[in-house]
C-alpha positions as a printed NumPy array, in Angstrom:
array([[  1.738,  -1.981,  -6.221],
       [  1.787,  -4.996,  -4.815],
       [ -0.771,  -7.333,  -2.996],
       [ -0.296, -10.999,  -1.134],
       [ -3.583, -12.844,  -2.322],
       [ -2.543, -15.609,   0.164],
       [ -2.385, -13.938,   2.873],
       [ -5.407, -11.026,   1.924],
       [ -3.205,  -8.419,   2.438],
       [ -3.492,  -4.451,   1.118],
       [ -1.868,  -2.986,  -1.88 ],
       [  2.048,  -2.026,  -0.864],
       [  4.767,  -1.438,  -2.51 ],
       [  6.528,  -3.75 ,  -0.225],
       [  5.288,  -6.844,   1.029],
       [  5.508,  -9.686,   3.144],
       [  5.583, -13.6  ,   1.896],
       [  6.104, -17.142,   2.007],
       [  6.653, -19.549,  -0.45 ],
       [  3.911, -20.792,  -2.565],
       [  1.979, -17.605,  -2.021],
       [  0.336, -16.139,  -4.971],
       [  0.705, -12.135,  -5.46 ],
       [ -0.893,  -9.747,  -7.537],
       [  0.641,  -6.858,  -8.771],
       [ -0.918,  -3.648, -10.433],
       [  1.074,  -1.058, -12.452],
       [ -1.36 ,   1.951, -13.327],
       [  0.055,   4.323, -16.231],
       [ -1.173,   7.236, -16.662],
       [ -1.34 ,  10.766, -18.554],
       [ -1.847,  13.541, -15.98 ],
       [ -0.952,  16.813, -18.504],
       [ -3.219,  17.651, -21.192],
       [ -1.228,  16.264, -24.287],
       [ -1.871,  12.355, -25.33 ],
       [  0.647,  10.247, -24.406],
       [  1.718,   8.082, -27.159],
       [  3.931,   4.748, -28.113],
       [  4.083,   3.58 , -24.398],
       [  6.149,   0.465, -24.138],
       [  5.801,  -1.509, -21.03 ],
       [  7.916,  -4.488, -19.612],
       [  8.631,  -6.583, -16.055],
       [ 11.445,  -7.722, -14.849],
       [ 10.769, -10.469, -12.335],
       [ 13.646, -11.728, -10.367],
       [ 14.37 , -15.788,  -9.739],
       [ 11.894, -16.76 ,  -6.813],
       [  8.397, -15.233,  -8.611],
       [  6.607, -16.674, -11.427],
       [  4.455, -15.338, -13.625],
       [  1.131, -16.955, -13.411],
       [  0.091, -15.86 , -16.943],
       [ -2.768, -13.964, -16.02 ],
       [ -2.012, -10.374, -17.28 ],
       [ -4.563,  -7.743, -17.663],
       [ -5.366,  -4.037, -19.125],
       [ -8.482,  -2.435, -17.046],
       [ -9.651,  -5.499, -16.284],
       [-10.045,  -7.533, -19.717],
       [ -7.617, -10.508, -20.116],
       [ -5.054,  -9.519, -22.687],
       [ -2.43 , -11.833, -25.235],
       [  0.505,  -9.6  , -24.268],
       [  3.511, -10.536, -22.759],
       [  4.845,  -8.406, -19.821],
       [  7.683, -10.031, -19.239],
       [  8.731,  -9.962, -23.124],
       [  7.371,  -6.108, -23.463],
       [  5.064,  -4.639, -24.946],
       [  3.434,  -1.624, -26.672],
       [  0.528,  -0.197, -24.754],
       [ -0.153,   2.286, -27.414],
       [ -1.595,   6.126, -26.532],
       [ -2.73 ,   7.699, -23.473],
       [ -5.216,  10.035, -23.864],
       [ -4.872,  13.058, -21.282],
       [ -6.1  ,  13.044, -18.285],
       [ -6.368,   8.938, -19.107],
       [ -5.025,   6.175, -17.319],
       [ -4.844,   2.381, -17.575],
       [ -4.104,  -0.176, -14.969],
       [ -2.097,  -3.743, -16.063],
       [ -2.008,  -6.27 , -13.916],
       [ -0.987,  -9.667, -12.789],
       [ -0.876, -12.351, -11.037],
       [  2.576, -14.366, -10.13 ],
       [  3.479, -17.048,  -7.224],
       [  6.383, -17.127,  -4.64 ],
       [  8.689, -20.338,  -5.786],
       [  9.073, -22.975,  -3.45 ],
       [ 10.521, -23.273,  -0.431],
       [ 13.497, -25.184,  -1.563],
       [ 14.383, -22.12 ,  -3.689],
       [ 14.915, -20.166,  -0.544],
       [ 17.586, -20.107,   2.326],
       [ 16.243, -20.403,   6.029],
       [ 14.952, -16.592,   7.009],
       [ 14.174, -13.858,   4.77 ],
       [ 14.892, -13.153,   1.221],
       [ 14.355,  -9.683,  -0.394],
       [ 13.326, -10.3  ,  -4.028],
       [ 13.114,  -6.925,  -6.383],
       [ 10.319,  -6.303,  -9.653],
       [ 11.491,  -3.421, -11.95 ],
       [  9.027,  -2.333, -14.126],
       [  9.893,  -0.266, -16.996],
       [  8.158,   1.957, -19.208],
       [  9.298,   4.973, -21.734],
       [  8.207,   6.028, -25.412],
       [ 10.278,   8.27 , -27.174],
       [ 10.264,  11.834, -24.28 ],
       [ 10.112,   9.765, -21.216],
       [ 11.746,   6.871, -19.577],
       [ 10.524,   5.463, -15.917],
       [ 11.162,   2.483, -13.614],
       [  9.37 ,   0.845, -10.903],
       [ 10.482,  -1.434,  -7.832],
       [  8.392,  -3.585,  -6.189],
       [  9.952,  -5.392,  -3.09 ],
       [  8.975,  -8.767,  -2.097],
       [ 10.172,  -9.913,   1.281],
       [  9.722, -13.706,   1.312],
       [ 10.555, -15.863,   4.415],
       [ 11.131, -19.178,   4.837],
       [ 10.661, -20.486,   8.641],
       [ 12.301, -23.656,   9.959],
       [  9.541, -26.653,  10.922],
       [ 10.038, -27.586,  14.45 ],
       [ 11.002, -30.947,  14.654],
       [  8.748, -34.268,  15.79 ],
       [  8.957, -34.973,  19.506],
       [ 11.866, -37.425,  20.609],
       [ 12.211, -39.99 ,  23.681],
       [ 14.719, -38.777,  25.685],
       [ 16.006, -41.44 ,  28.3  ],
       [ 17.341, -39.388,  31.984],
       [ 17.709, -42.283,  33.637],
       [ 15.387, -41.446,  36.269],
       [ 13.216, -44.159,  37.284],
       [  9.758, -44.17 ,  39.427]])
């Protein structure tokens, strides 16, 4: 899921933005038979337009991993779940055309039985600033 910080929105799986907002996204993994699931490798794609803020956390606690690089979450007990998130920020507006942009996040994760994905759509749009007020000469007189 997904969540516009900026703008205080709800968790989506789609959402709205502009650029410079900051977004938070959550990716909760869990084990819902009643075997352990074990050697669970996690990774993000994130396309060109969102940047990862560096802020990436498991339950909570800040954590050294890397999400974008991959990495091993390790066992899931059953029943068990754990949520990772972070935190990453809309480019610039000179990064985007006029209008709207649809940016995707895949997130993958497998171990050696299972392999799942993830998208996460970001709809980011740029609007046009109106422009400063001219004089405009009609040749009317008073």
């Amino acid at each position: 899921l997904v969540r516009n910080v900026t703008k205080n929105s709800n968790w989506l799986n789609t959402v709205n933005a502009e650029p410079n907002d900051v977004l938070v996204f959550s990716i909760r993994v869990s084990s819902t038979g009643n075997a352990t699931v074990t050697g669970i490798f996690i990774k993000e794609t994130l396309p060109n337009g969102i940047i990862y803020q560096d802020s990436f956390k498991i339950d909570s606690s800040a954590s050294s991993y890397d999400i974008i690089k991959g990495f091993n979450l390790g066992d899931i007990l059953a029943s068990q779940s754990k949520t990772i998130s972070f935190e990453a920020k809309v480019a610039e507006a000179s990064q985007f055309s006029f209008g709207t942009t649809n940016l995707y996040l895949t997130t993958l994760g497998y171990n050696a039985n299972l392999v799942t994905t993830t998208v996460i759509k970001v709809v980011v749009t740029k609007k046009a600033v109106a422009g400063a007020a001219t004089e405009i000469k009609t040749g009317l007189t008073n």
